[in-house]
Short mmCIF file of C-alpha atoms in Angstrom, two decimals:
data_model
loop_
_atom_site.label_atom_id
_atom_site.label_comp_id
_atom_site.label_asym_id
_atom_site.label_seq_id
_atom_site.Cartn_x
_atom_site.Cartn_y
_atom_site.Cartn_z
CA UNK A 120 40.75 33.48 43.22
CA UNK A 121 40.11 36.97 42.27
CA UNK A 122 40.90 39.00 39.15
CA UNK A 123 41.09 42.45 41.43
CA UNK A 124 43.87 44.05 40.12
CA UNK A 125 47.07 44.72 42.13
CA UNK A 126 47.60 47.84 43.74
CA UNK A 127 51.43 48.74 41.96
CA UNK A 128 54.02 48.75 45.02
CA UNK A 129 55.37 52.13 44.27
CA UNK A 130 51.69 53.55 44.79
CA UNK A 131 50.44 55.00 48.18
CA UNK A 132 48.22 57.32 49.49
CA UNK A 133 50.97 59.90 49.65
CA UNK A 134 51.56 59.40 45.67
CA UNK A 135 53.33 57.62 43.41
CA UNK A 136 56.99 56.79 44.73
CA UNK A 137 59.77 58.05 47.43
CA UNK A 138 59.47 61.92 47.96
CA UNK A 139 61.61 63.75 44.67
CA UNK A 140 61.84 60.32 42.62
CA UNK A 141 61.34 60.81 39.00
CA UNK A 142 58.71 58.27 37.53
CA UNK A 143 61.83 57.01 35.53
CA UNK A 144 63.74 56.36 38.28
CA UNK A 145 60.90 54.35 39.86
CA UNK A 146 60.42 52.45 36.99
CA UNK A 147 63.84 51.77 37.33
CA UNK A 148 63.61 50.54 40.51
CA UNK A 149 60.34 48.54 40.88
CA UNK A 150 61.63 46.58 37.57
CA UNK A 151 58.92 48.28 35.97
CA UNK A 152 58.16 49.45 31.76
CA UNK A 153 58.83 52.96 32.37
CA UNK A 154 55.27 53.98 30.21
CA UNK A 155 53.27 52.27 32.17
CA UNK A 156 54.12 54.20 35.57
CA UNK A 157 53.43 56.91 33.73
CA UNK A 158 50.21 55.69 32.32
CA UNK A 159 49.45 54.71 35.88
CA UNK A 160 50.19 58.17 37.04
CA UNK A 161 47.64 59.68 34.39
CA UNK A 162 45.21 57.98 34.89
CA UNK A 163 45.51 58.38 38.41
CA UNK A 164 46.12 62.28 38.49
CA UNK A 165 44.51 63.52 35.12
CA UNK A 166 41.16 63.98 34.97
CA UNK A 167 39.89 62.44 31.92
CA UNK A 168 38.69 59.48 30.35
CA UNK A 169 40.99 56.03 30.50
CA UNK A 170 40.73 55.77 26.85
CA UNK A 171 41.99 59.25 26.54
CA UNK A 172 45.51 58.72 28.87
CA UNK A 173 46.67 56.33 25.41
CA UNK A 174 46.57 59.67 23.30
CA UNK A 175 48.32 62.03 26.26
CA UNK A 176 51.24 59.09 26.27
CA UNK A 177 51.58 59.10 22.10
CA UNK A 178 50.97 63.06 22.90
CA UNK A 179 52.49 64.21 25.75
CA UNK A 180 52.71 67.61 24.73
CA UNK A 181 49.01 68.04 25.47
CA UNK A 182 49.61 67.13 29.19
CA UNK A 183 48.87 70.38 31.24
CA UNK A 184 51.35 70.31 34.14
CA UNK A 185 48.74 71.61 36.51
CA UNK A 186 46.64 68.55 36.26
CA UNK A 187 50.07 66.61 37.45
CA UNK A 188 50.48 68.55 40.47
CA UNK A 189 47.45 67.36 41.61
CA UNK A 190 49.28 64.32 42.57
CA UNK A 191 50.60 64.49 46.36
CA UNK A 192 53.79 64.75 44.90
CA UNK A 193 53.35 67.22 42.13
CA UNK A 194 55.07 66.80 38.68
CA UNK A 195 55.05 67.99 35.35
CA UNK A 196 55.10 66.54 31.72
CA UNK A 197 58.70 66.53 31.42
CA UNK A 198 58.91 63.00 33.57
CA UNK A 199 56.44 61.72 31.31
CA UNK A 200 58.25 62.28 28.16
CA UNK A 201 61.54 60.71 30.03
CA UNK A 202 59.32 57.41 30.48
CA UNK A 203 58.94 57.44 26.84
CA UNK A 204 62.45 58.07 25.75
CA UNK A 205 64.07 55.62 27.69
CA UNK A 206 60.90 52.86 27.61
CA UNK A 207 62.65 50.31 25.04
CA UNK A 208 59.17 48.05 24.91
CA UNK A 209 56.61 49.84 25.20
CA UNK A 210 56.81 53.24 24.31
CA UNK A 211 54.55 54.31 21.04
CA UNK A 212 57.03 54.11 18.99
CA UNK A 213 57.21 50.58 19.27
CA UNK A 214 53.87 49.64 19.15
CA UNK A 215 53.68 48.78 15.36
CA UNK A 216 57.12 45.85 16.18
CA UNK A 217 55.45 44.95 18.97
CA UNK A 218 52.01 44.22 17.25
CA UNK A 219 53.75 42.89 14.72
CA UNK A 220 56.16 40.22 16.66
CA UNK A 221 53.12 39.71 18.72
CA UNK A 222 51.18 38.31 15.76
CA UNK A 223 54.64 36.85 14.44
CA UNK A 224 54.14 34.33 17.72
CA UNK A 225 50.55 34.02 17.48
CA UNK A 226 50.95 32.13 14.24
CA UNK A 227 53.91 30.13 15.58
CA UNK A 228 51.48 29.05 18.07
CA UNK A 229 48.86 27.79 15.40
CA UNK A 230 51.77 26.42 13.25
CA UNK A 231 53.03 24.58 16.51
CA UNK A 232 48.86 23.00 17.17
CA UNK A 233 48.62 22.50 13.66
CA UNK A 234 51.68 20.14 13.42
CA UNK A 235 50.48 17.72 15.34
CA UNK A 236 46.66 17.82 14.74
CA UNK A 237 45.74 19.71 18.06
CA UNK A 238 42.38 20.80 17.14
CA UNK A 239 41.70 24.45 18.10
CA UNK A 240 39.44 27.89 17.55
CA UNK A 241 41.56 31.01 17.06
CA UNK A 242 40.52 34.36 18.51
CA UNK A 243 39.40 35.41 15.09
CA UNK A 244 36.44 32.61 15.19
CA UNK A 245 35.62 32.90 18.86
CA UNK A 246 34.53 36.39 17.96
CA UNK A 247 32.29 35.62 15.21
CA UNK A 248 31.05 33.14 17.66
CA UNK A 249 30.16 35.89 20.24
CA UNK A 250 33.25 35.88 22.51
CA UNK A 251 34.37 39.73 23.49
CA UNK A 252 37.55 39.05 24.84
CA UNK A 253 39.37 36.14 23.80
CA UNK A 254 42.85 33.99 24.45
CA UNK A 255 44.57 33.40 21.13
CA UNK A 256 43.37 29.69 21.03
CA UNK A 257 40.41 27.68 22.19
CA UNK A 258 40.97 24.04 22.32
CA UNK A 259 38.46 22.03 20.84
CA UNK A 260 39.64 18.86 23.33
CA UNK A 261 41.11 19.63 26.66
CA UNK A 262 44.96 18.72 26.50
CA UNK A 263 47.65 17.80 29.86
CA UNK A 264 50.51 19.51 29.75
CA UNK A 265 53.72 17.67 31.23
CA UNK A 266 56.07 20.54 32.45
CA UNK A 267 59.96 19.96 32.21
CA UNK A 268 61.43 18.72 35.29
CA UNK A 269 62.90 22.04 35.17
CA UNK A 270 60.04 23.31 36.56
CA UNK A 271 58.89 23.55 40.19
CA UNK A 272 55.01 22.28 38.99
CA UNK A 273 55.85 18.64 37.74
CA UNK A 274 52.53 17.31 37.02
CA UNK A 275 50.07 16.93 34.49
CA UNK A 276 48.35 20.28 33.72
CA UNK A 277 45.10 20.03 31.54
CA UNK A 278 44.28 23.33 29.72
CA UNK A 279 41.43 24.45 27.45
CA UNK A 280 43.05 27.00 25.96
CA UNK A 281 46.47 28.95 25.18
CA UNK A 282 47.87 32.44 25.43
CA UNK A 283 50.97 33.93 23.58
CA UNK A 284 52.92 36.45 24.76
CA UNK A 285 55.77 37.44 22.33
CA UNK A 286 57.94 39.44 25.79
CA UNK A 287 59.47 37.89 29.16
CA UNK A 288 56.95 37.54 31.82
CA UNK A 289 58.50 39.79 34.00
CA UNK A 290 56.48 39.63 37.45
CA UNK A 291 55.30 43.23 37.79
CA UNK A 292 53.84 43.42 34.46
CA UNK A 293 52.14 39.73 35.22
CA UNK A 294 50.55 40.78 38.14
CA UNK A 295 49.43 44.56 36.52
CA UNK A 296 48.94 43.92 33.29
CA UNK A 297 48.54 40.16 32.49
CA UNK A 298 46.82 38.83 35.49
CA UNK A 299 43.32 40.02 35.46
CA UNK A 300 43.31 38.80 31.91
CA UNK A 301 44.25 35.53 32.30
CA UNK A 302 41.96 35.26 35.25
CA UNK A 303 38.90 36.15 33.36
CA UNK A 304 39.55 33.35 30.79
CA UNK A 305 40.08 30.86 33.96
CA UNK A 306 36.44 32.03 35.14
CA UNK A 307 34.79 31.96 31.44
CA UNK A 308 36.98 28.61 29.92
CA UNK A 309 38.69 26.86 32.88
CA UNK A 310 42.05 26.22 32.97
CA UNK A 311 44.55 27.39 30.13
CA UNK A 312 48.23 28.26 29.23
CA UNK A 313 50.42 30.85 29.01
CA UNK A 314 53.58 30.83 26.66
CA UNK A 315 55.80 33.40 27.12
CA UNK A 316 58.41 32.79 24.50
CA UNK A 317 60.80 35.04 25.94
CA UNK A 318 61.11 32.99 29.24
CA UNK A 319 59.76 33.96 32.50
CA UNK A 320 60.64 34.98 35.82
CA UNK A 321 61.06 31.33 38.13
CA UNK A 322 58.55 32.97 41.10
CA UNK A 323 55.82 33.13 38.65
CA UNK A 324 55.67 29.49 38.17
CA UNK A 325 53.20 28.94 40.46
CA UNK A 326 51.47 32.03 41.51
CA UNK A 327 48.20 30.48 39.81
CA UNK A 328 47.11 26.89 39.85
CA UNK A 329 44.86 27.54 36.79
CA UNK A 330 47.27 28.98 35.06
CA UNK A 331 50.22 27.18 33.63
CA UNK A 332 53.70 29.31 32.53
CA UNK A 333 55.56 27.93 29.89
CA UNK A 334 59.02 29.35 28.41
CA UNK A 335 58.79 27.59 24.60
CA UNK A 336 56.93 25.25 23.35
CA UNK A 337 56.80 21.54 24.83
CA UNK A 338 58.64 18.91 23.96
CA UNK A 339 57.49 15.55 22.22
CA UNK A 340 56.24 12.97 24.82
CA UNK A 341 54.83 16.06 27.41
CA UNK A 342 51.46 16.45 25.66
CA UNK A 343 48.49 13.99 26.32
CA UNK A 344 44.77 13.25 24.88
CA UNK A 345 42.03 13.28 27.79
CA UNK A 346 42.22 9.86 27.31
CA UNK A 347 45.69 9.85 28.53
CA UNK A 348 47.71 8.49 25.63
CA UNK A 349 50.43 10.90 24.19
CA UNK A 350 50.15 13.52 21.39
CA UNK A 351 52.61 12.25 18.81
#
């Protein structure tokens, strides 16, 4: 089980997309956030540092066009800028409601541990403790998960620790952008959770067996000690 990142389908040898698509467009049609085709374009095409493509997308007006064109299927900053106007998540000007609904559900999550004495380390203390990248809680006792019947995995899932993502898991950003991620905590933590409180696409469910998808959080009588008695 790797944490290689995908290869995005609308990427070839020959460039990014069908011959005179617009990165909107393929955004459009790949069921992709329109930014990040263009951020995947830039960093493919423009030669500068990764860190530096975040500054060209809040700036796009720095973006020489003849760097573009030196994509097989030239461009200019004009299809950039139409990523970012019609991007409704995660262009820059909704980074500060993202961040903030993201932390909005990150506290939900506590509140939700909290309620029923799940004991847990939040990403805050796992970095004091040394921990560079971090999920947004470390359990301190392993816990099973009981999916609803709803969902195609109906058996006990133990996790050691729990994700939140305040969006719909949409598959294409799950395999780009959430994958590798969740993989590395796998490798580090072991198994863990994933709640994406928006709901998720049904052929995610079980793409990884370490990883368990969860729409909201579960009901009473689904959570278990190690010791196999029920979390009340």
């Amino acid at each position: 089980m790797g944490a290689r990142r995908r290869r995005p389908v609308f990427c070839s040898r020959r460039g990014f997309g069908r011959k005179g698509e617009r990165l909107a467009a393929i955004a459009l049609r790949v069921s992709y956030p329109p930014v990040l085709v263009a951020r995947l374009v830039l960093e493919a095409v423009v030669d500068v540092p990764k860190k530096a493509v975040g500054d060209l997308v809040r700036n796009p007006e720095k973006i020489l066009d003849a760097r573009l064109r030196a994509d097989p299927r030239p461009r200019d900053r004009c299809e950039v800028i139409e990523c970012i106007d019609t991007d409704e998540h995660y262009a820059p000007r909704h980074d500060a409601a993202r961040h903030d609904i993201g932390i909005e559900y990150e506290l939900i999550l506590r509140d939700r541990l909290e309620a029923i004495d799940i004991p847990y380390e939040h990403e805050d203390q796992l970095r004091i403790r040394g921990f560079a990248k971090t999920p947004d809680v470390l359990l301190t006792i392993p816990i099973g998960f009981l999916p609803a019947e709803s969902n195609a995995r109906r058996e006990l899932s133990v996790v050691n620790w729990i994700d939140s993502k305040a969006m719909f898991g949409a598959p294409a950003v799950y395999h780009n952008e959430h994958r590798q991620q969740l993989l590395a905590y796998v490798n580090r933590l072991g198994a863990g959770a994933v709640v994406y409180w928006f709901g998720f696409a049904n052929e995610l469910q079980d793409v990884d067996r370490d990883i368990l998808l969860l729409s909201r959080w579960p009901d009473p009588g689904t959570l278990f000690w190690p010791d196999a008695t029920p979390v009340v």
